[in-house]
Amino acid sequence: MHWRPWVFNERTTIGLDVHARSVRAAAIDTVTGEVVQARLPGGNAATLAWVEAVGERMGPVAAAYEAGPTGFGLARGLGRAGVPVTVAAPSKIIRPAGDRVKTDARDALLLARLLRMDELTAVRIPTDSEEAARDLVRARDDARTDLLAARHRLSKLLLRRGIVYDGSVTWNRPHDAWLRRVRKDGLDGAGAGTVAAFDAAFDAVTMILARRDRLDADIVAMAADSEFTDTTNRLCCLRGISTLTGFALAVEIGDWHRFTGATIAAYLGLVPSEHSSGGSRSLGPITKTGNSHARRLLIEAAWHHKAGYAPGKVMTDRWAKAPAAAVARGDAGNRRLHRRWMVLAAKNKKHTVANTAIARELAGWCWSLAIMD
């Protein structure tokens, strides 16, 4: 099942405003104009039964609902039942500016009307395997965020006591040994409450780090033997894209063939915003639309192209897993992106602005590698 490639030809359109514990449904017979509305309990079973009943009474149906936290299970169920379904991008739904009344019933009716006019922008429905891999990648990203917060709490607890690490690199083995010495020495005479708070924060860091490492191992194992292996290996031909990053990009984007080298950056929100009217043209910050997880990965990977390019053992080991054509394309991309960094630096561009420009071009290089046969 894919994002909506078909032209509307059903008699009845159904809009579903889906929530965790309830679903508001509206069906419009496009021949007679009859409108049928219902409030359904949460869960997919009742919704599927209602849609099938409407189809039996009002002819062939097509359904739509907004993408959201309830996921794609309903879309898959409707697809198995033979009902064409559109999962609409919420940010692209057209809403009248003067309409100040918003209810679930009105939202369902609006979806049904927009579906009939073919005015909904559909999101791609991932396969079960893609969604499972995406859950793993995002669990790892959650662990990264939790670890950053836990480390921040621990370091600021010590800073409030005037205890500062004098090394240049933190959160490595020497830093860990220093933390244990600080705890053994009693935190410079801090009270029992501070010691207990230190123990809690240190335990949190240790546990989250172990959780992150377990997820890393799971990702490496899946990246080595799954439907995403070939794409991951090709993406890893570029600097800054490790196995973890390459696998995450592969599962977050999914079907790379729905984009072109020019549209992939727009999907990831890496193109400038624009407000132009008449003879004036004004560009602003990047749009930051689309997949924020993939955008962050590309922004981080782009920094690696600033340093001089000389393929080392790590890069050649990654190249050994990829086809020769992908290696050649990756090498060309690495050289090109480093030259772009130098050009932007020579123009005294802010490093953050330059890095975003490199990430935008890096998205295109990733696309060219991902679609290679």
CSV table of C-alpha atoms in Angstrom, one decimal:
chain,number,residue,atom,x,y,z
A,1,MET,CA,0.0,0.0,0.0
A,2,HIS,CA,1.4,3.3,-1.0
A,3,TRP,CA,0.7,7.0,-0.7
A,4,ARG,CA,-2.3,7.9,-2.9
A,5,PRO,CA,-1.4,7.7,-6.6
A,6,TRP,CA,-4.9,7.2,-7.9
A,7,VAL,CA,-7.5,9.5,-9.2
A,8,PHE,CA,-10.8,9.7,-7.3
A,9,ASN,CA,-13.5,7.6,-8.8
A,10,GLU,CA,-15.5,6.3,-5.9
A,11,ARG,CA,-19.1,7.3,-5.1
A,12,THR,CA,-18.7,8.0,-1.4
A,13,THR,CA,-16.0,9.8,0.5
A,14,ILE,CA,-15.4,9.2,4.2
A,15,GLY,CA,-13.5,11.5,6.5
A,16,LEU,CA,-12.3,10.1,9.8
A,17,ASP,CA,-11.2,12.3,12.7
A,18,VAL,CA,-9.3,9.6,14.7
A,19,HIS,CA,-8.4,9.9,18.4
A,20,ALA,CA,-7.1,7.3,20.9
A,21,ARG,CA,-10.5,6.7,22.5
A,22,SER,CA,-13.0,7.9,19.8
A,23,VAL,CA,-13.4,8.3,16.1
A,24,ARG,CA,-15.7,10.8,14.5
A,25,ALA,CA,-16.8,9.7,11.0
A,26,ALA,CA,-18.5,11.5,8.1
A,27,ALA,CA,-19.5,10.1,4.8
A,28,ILE,CA,-20.7,12.1,1.7
A,29,ASP,CA,-22.6,10.5,-1.2
A,30,THR,CA,-21.2,12.5,-4.1
A,31,VAL,CA,-24.3,11.7,-6.2
A,32,THR,CA,-27.2,12.4,-3.9
A,33,GLY,CA,-25.4,14.7,-1.5
A,34,GLU,CA,-26.5,12.6,1.5
A,35,VAL,CA,-24.3,13.1,4.6
A,36,VAL,CA,-24.0,10.3,7.2
A,37,GLN,CA,-22.2,11.0,10.5
A,38,ALA,CA,-21.3,8.8,13.4
A,39,ARG,CA,-19.3,8.7,16.7
A,40,LEU,CA,-17.4,5.5,17.0
A,41,PRO,CA,-15.4,4.0,19.9
A,42,GLY,CA,-11.6,4.0,19.7
A,43,GLY,CA,-9.8,1.1,18.0
A,44,ASN,CA,-9.8,0.0,14.4
A,45,ALA,CA,-12.4,-2.8,14.5
A,46,ALA,CA,-15.5,-0.5,15.0
A,47,THR,CA,-14.2,1.9,12.3
A,48,LEU,CA,-13.6,-0.8,9.8
A,49,ALA,CA,-17.1,-2.3,10.4
A,50,TRP,CA,-18.7,1.2,10.0
A,51,VAL,CA,-16.8,1.9,6.7
A,52,GLU,CA,-17.8,-1.5,5.3
A,53,ALA,CA,-21.5,-0.9,6.2
A,54,VAL,CA,-21.4,2.5,4.5
A,55,GLY,CA,-19.9,0.9,1.5
A,56,GLU,CA,-22.6,-1.7,1.3
A,57,ARG,CA,-25.4,1.0,1.5
A,58,MET,CA,-23.9,3.9,-0.4
A,59,GLY,CA,-21.6,2.3,-3.0
A,60,PRO,CA,-17.8,2.2,-3.4
A,61,VAL,CA,-16.1,4.3,-0.8
A,62,ALA,CA,-12.7,6.0,-0.3
A,63,ALA,CA,-11.5,7.1,3.2
A,64,ALA,CA,-9.1,9.7,4.6
A,65,TYR,CA,-7.8,10.6,8.0
A,66,GLU,CA,-5.0,12.8,9.3
A,67,ALA,CA,-1.5,11.4,10.1
A,68,GLY,CA,-0.9,11.4,13.8
A,69,PRO,CA,0.0,9.5,16.9
A,70,THR,CA,-2.6,6.7,16.2
A,71,GLY,CA,-0.3,5.5,13.4
A,72,PHE,CA,-1.0,3.6,10.2
A,73,GLY,CA,-2.8,0.5,11.6
A,74,LEU,CA,-6.2,1.8,10.4
A,75,ALA,CA,-4.8,2.6,7.0
A,76,ARG,CA,-3.5,-0.9,6.6
A,77,GLY,CA,-6.8,-2.4,7.8
A,78,LEU,CA,-8.8,-0.4,5.3
A,79,GLY,CA,-6.3,-1.4,2.6
A,80,ARG,CA,-6.8,-5.1,3.4
A,81,ALA,CA,-10.5,-4.5,3.2
A,82,GLY,CA,-10.2,-3.1,-0.3
A,83,VAL,CA,-11.0,0.5,0.7
A,84,PRO,CA,-8.7,3.2,-0.9
A,85,VAL,CA,-7.3,5.3,1.9
A,86,THR,CA,-5.4,8.5,2.1
A,87,VAL,CA,-3.4,9.4,5.2
A,88,ALA,CA,-3.3,13.2,5.0
A,89,ALA,CA,-0.4,15.5,6.0
A,90,PRO,CA,-2.0,17.7,8.7
A,91,SER,CA,0.2,20.7,7.8
A,92,LYS,CA,-1.1,20.7,4.2
A,93,ILE,CA,-4.8,20.6,4.9
A,94,ILE,CA,-6.6,23.6,3.6
A,95,ARG,CA,-8.7,25.4,6.2
A,96,PRO,CA,-10.7,28.6,5.7
A,97,ALA,CA,-9.1,31.5,7.5
A,98,GLY,CA,-12.4,32.8,8.7
A,99,ASP,CA,-13.6,29.5,10.1
A,100,ARG,CA,-13.2,29.9,13.9
A,101,VAL,CA,-15.2,26.8,15.0
A,102,LYS,CA,-13.3,23.6,15.2
A,103,THR,CA,-15.0,20.3,16.3
A,104,ASP,CA,-14.3,16.7,15.5
A,105,ALA,CA,-17.5,16.4,13.5
A,106,ARG,CA,-16.5,19.4,11.3
A,107,ASP,CA,-13.0,18.1,10.9
A,108,ALA,CA,-14.3,14.7,9.7
A,109,LEU,CA,-16.7,16.4,7.2
A,110,LEU,CA,-13.8,18.7,5.9
A,111,LEU,CA,-11.7,15.6,5.3
A,112,ALA,CA,-14.5,14.0,3.3
A,113,ARG,CA,-15.0,17.1,1.2
A,114,LEU,CA,-11.3,17.6,0.5
A,115,LEU,CA,-10.9,14.0,-0.5
A,116,ARG,CA,-13.7,14.3,-3.0
A,117,MET,CA,-11.9,17.4,-4.5
A,118,ASP,CA,-8.5,15.6,-4.4
A,119,GLU,CA,-7.1,18.4,-2.3
A,120,LEU,CA,-5.4,16.2,0.4
A,121,THR,CA,-1.6,15.8,0.4
A,122,ALA,CA,-1.0,12.2,1.3
A,123,VAL,CA,1.9,10.9,3.4
A,124,ARG,CA,3.5,7.6,2.5
A,125,ILE,CA,2.3,4.6,4.5
A,126,PRO,CA,5.4,2.6,5.6
A,127,THR,CA,5.4,-1.2,5.5
A,128,ASP,CA,5.4,-3.1,8.7
A,129,SER,CA,9.1,-3.8,8.4
A,130,GLU,CA,9.9,-0.2,7.8
A,131,GLU,CA,7.9,0.9,10.8
A,132,ALA,CA,9.5,-1.7,13.0
A,133,ALA,CA,13.0,-0.5,12.0
A,134,ARG,CA,11.9,3.1,12.4
A,135,ASP,CA,10.8,2.3,16.0
A,136,LEU,CA,14.2,0.9,16.7
A,137,VAL,CA,16.0,4.0,15.3
A,138,ARG,CA,13.8,6.4,17.2
A,139,ALA,CA,14.2,4.5,20.4
A,140,ARG,CA,17.9,5.0,20.0
A,141,ASP,CA,17.4,8.7,19.4
A,142,ASP,CA,15.3,8.9,22.5
A,143,ALA,CA,18.2,7.2,24.4
A,144,ARG,CA,20.6,9.8,23.0
A,145,THR,CA,18.3,12.7,24.2
A,146,ASP,CA,17.8,11.1,27.6
A,147,LEU,CA,21.6,10.6,28.0
A,148,LEU,CA,22.3,14.2,27.1
A,149,ALA,CA,19.8,15.4,29.7
A,150,ALA,CA,21.1,13.0,32.4
A,151,ARG,CA,24.7,14.1,31.8
A,152,HIS,CA,23.7,17.7,31.9
A,153,ARG,CA,21.9,17.2,35.3
A,154,LEU,CA,24.9,15.5,36.8
A,155,SER,CA,27.5,18.0,35.6
A,156,LYS,CA,25.4,21.0,36.8
A,157,LEU,CA,24.9,19.4,40.2
A,158,LEU,CA,28.6,19.4,40.6
A,159,LEU,CA,29.0,22.9,39.2
A,160,ARG,CA,26.6,24.3,41.8
A,161,ARG,CA,29.1,22.9,44.4
A,162,GLY,CA,32.1,24.4,42.6
A,163,ILE,CA,33.4,21.0,41.4
A,164,VAL,CA,34.6,21.3,37.8
A,165,TYR,CA,36.5,18.7,35.8
A,166,ASP,CA,39.9,20.1,34.6
A,167,GLY,CA,40.3,17.7,31.6
A,168,SER,CA,39.7,18.7,28.0
A,169,VAL,CA,37.4,15.8,27.2
A,170,THR,CA,34.4,14.7,29.3
A,171,TRP,CA,32.3,11.5,29.5
A,172,ASN,CA,35.2,9.1,28.8
A,173,ARG,CA,37.1,6.7,31.1
A,174,PRO,CA,39.3,9.4,32.8
A,175,HIS,CA,36.2,11.5,33.4
A,176,ASP,CA,34.3,8.5,34.8
A,177,ALA,CA,37.2,7.7,37.2
A,178,TRP,CA,37.2,11.4,38.3
A,179,LEU,CA,33.5,11.2,39.0
A,180,ARG,CA,34.0,8.2,41.2
A,181,ARG,CA,36.8,9.9,43.1
A,182,VAL,CA,34.6,12.9,43.7
A,183,ARG,CA,31.9,10.7,45.1
A,184,LYS,CA,34.3,8.8,47.3
A,185,ASP,CA,35.7,12.1,48.7
A,186,GLY,CA,32.2,13.1,49.7
A,187,LEU,CA,31.6,15.9,47.2
A,188,ASP,CA,33.7,18.3,49.2
A,189,GLY,CA,31.6,17.9,52.3
A,190,ALA,CA,28.2,18.2,50.7
A,191,GLY,CA,25.2,17.1,52.7
A,192,ALA,CA,23.5,13.7,52.5
A,193,GLY,CA,20.9,15.1,50.2
A,194,THR,CA,23.5,16.2,47.6
A,195,VAL,CA,25.2,12.8,47.8
A,196,ALA,CA,21.9,11.0,47.2
A,197,ALA,CA,21.1,13.3,44.3
A,198,PHE,CA,24.6,12.6,42.8
A,199,ASP,CA,24.0,8.8,43.1
A,200,ALA,CA,20.7,9.1,41.4
A,201,ALA,CA,22.1,11.2,38.5
A,202,PHE,CA,25.2,8.9,38.1
A,203,ASP,CA,23.0,5.8,38.1
A,204,ALA,CA,20.8,7.4,35.5
A,205,VAL,CA,23.7,8.1,33.2
A,206,THR,CA,25.1,4.6,33.6
A,207,MET,CA,21.7,2.9,32.9
A,208,ILE,CA,20.9,5.1,29.9
A,209,LEU,CA,24.4,4.6,28.4
A,210,ALA,CA,23.9,0.8,28.7
A,211,ARG,CA,20.5,1.1,27.0
A,212,ARG,CA,21.9,3.2,24.2
A,213,ASP,CA,24.7,0.6,23.6
A,214,ARG,CA,22.2,-2.2,23.4
A,215,LEU,CA,20.2,-0.3,20.9
A,216,ASP,CA,23.4,0.4,18.9
A,217,ALA,CA,24.1,-3.3,18.8
A,218,ASP,CA,20.6,-4.1,17.6
A,219,ILE,CA,20.8,-1.5,14.8
A,220,VAL,CA,24.2,-2.7,13.7
A,221,ALA,CA,22.8,-6.3,13.5
A,222,MET,CA,19.7,-5.2,11.5
A,223,ALA,CA,21.8,-3.0,9.2
A,224,ALA,CA,24.0,-6.0,8.3
A,225,ASP,CA,21.1,-8.3,7.4
A,226,SER,CA,17.8,-6.7,6.4
A,227,GLU,CA,16.1,-5.1,3.4
A,228,PHE,CA,17.9,-1.9,4.3
A,229,THR,CA,21.4,-3.3,4.1
A,230,ASP,CA,22.2,-2.4,0.5
A,231,THR,CA,21.0,1.2,0.9
A,232,THR,CA,22.8,1.6,4.2
A,233,ASN,CA,26.1,0.4,2.7
A,234,ARG,CA,25.8,2.8,-0.2
A,235,LEU,CA,25.0,5.8,2.1
A,236,CYS,CA,28.0,5.0,4.2
A,237,CYS,CA,30.3,5.8,1.2
A,238,LEU,CA,29.9,9.5,2.3
A,239,ARG,CA,31.8,11.1,5.1
A,240,GLY,CA,29.9,11.6,8.3
A,241,ILE,CA,27.5,8.8,7.6
A,242,SER,CA,28.3,5.8,9.8
A,243,THR,CA,26.3,2.6,10.0
A,244,LEU,CA,24.0,4.0,12.6
A,245,THR,CA,23.4,7.2,10.6
A,246,GLY,CA,23.1,5.4,7.2
A,247,PHE,CA,20.6,2.9,8.6
A,248,ALA,CA,18.5,5.7,10.2
A,249,LEU,CA,18.4,7.6,7.0
A,250,ALA,CA,17.4,4.5,5.1
A,251,VAL,CA,14.5,3.7,7.3
A,252,GLU,CA,13.3,7.3,7.9
A,253,ILE,CA,13.1,8.1,4.2
A,254,GLY,CA,11.9,4.6,3.1
A,255,ASP,CA,11.1,4.9,-0.6
A,256,TRP,CA,13.8,7.2,-2.0
A,257,HIS,CA,12.4,6.9,-5.5
A,258,ARG,CA,9.5,9.2,-4.7
A,259,PHE,CA,12.0,12.1,-4.7
A,260,THR,CA,14.5,13.7,-7.0
A,261,GLY,CA,17.8,15.3,-6.3
A,262,ALA,CA,16.0,18.6,-6.3
A,263,THR,CA,13.0,17.7,-4.1
A,264,ILE,CA,14.7,15.6,-1.3
A,265,ALA,CA,16.1,18.7,0.4
A,266,ALA,CA,12.6,20.4,0.4
A,267,TYR,CA,11.1,17.3,1.9
A,268,LEU,CA,13.6,17.4,4.7
A,269,GLY,CA,13.1,21.1,5.4
A,270,LEU,CA,16.6,22.1,4.3
A,271,VAL,CA,15.5,24.8,1.8
A,272,PRO,CA,15.1,28.5,2.6
A,273,SER,CA,11.7,29.8,3.5
A,274,GLU,CA,10.4,32.5,1.1
A,275,HIS,CA,8.0,35.4,1.3
A,276,SER,CA,7.9,37.1,-2.1
A,277,SER,CA,5.3,39.4,-3.5
A,278,GLY,CA,5.3,41.6,-6.6
A,279,GLY,CA,8.8,42.6,-7.4
A,280,SER,CA,10.3,41.8,-4.0
A,281,ARG,CA,11.8,38.5,-3.1
A,282,SER,CA,12.7,37.7,0.5
A,283,LEU,CA,14.4,34.5,1.7
A,284,GLY,CA,14.4,33.4,5.3
A,285,PRO,CA,15.6,30.5,7.5
A,286,ILE,CA,15.2,26.9,6.4
A,287,THR,CA,11.6,25.7,6.5
A,288,LYS,CA,12.3,22.8,8.9
A,289,THR,CA,9.4,20.9,7.6
A,290,GLY,CA,9.2,17.1,6.9
A,291,ASN,CA,11.3,14.5,8.7
A,292,SER,CA,13.1,16.2,11.6
A,293,HIS,CA,15.0,13.0,12.5
A,294,ALA,CA,16.6,12.7,9.1
A,295,ARG,CA,17.3,16.5,8.9
A,296,ARG,CA,19.2,16.4,12.2
A,297,LEU,CA,21.3,13.4,11.0
A,298,LEU,CA,22.3,15.3,7.8
A,299,ILE,CA,23.1,18.5,9.7
A,300,GLU,CA,25.4,16.5,12.0
A,301,ALA,CA,27.0,14.6,9.1
A,302,ALA,CA,27.7,17.8,7.1
A,303,TRP,CA,30.2,19.0,9.8
A,304,HIS,CA,32.5,16.1,8.9
A,305,HIS,CA,33.1,17.6,5.4
A,306,LYS,CA,34.7,20.7,6.8
A,307,ALA,CA,38.1,19.0,7.5
A,308,GLY,CA,40.5,18.1,4.7
A,309,TYR,CA,39.5,15.0,2.8
A,310,ALA,CA,41.9,12.0,2.9
A,311,PRO,CA,40.2,8.6,2.9
A,312,GLY,CA,41.4,6.6,5.9
A,313,LYS,CA,40.9,3.1,7.2
A,314,VAL,CA,37.4,3.7,8.5
A,315,MET,CA,36.2,5.0,5.1
A,316,THR,CA,37.9,2.3,3.1
A,317,ASP,CA,36.4,-0.4,5.3
A,318,ARG,CA,32.9,1.1,4.6
A,319,TRP,CA,33.7,1.2,0.9
A,320,ALA,CA,34.6,-2.5,0.9
A,321,LYS,CA,30.9,-3.3,1.7
A,322,ALA,CA,29.5,-1.2,-1.2
A,323,PRO,CA,29.5,-1.7,-5.0
A,324,ALA,CA,32.3,0.0,-7.0
A,325,ALA,CA,29.9,2.5,-8.6
A,326,ALA,CA,28.7,3.6,-5.2
A,327,VAL,CA,32.3,4.0,-4.0
A,328,ALA,CA,33.1,6.2,-6.9
A,329,ARG,CA,29.9,8.3,-6.4
A,330,GLY,CA,30.7,8.6,-2.7
A,331,ASP,CA,34.3,9.7,-3.3
A,332,ALA,CA,33.1,12.3,-5.8
A,333,GLY,CA,30.5,13.5,-3.3
A,334,ASN,CA,33.1,13.8,-0.5
A,335,ARG,CA,35.5,15.8,-2.7
A,336,ARG,CA,32.7,18.1,-3.9
A,337,LEU,CA,31.3,18.8,-0.4
A,338,HIS,CA,34.7,19.6,1.0
A,339,ARG,CA,35.3,22.1,-1.8
A,340,ARG,CA,31.9,23.7,-1.2
A,341,TRP,CA,32.9,24.1,2.5
A,342,MET,CA,36.1,25.8,1.5
A,343,VAL,CA,34.3,28.1,-0.9
A,344,LEU,CA,31.7,29.1,1.7
A,345,ALA,CA,34.4,29.6,4.3
A,346,ALA,CA,36.4,31.9,2.0
A,347,LYS,CA,33.2,34.0,1.6
A,348,ASN,CA,33.1,34.3,5.4
A,349,LYS,CA,29.8,32.6,5.7
A,350,LYS,CA,28.7,31.8,9.3
A,351,HIS,CA,29.7,28.2,10.0
A,352,THR,CA,26.1,27.3,10.9
A,353,VAL,CA,24.8,28.7,7.6
A,354,ALA,CA,27.5,27.1,5.6
A,355,ASN,CA,26.9,23.7,7.3
A,356,THR,CA,23.2,23.9,6.5
A,357,ALA,CA,24.0,24.6,2.9
A,358,ILE,CA,26.3,21.5,2.9
A,359,ALA,CA,23.6,19.4,4.5
A,360,ARG,CA,21.2,20.5,1.8
A,361,GLU,CA,23.6,19.3,-0.9
A,362,LEU,CA,24.5,16.2,1.1
A,363,ALA,CA,20.8,15.2,1.0
A,364,GLY,CA,21.1,15.1,-2.8
A,365,TRP,CA,24.2,13.0,-2.8
A,366,CYS,CA,22.4,10.6,-0.4
A,367,TRP,CA,19.5,10.4,-2.8
A,368,SER,CA,21.8,9.6,-5.7
A,369,LEU,CA,23.4,6.8,-3.8
A,370,ALA,CA,20.1,5.4,-2.4
A,371,ILE,CA,18.5,5.0,-5.8
A,372,MET,CA,21.4,3.2,-7.4
A,373,ASP,CA,20.7,-0.3,-8.5
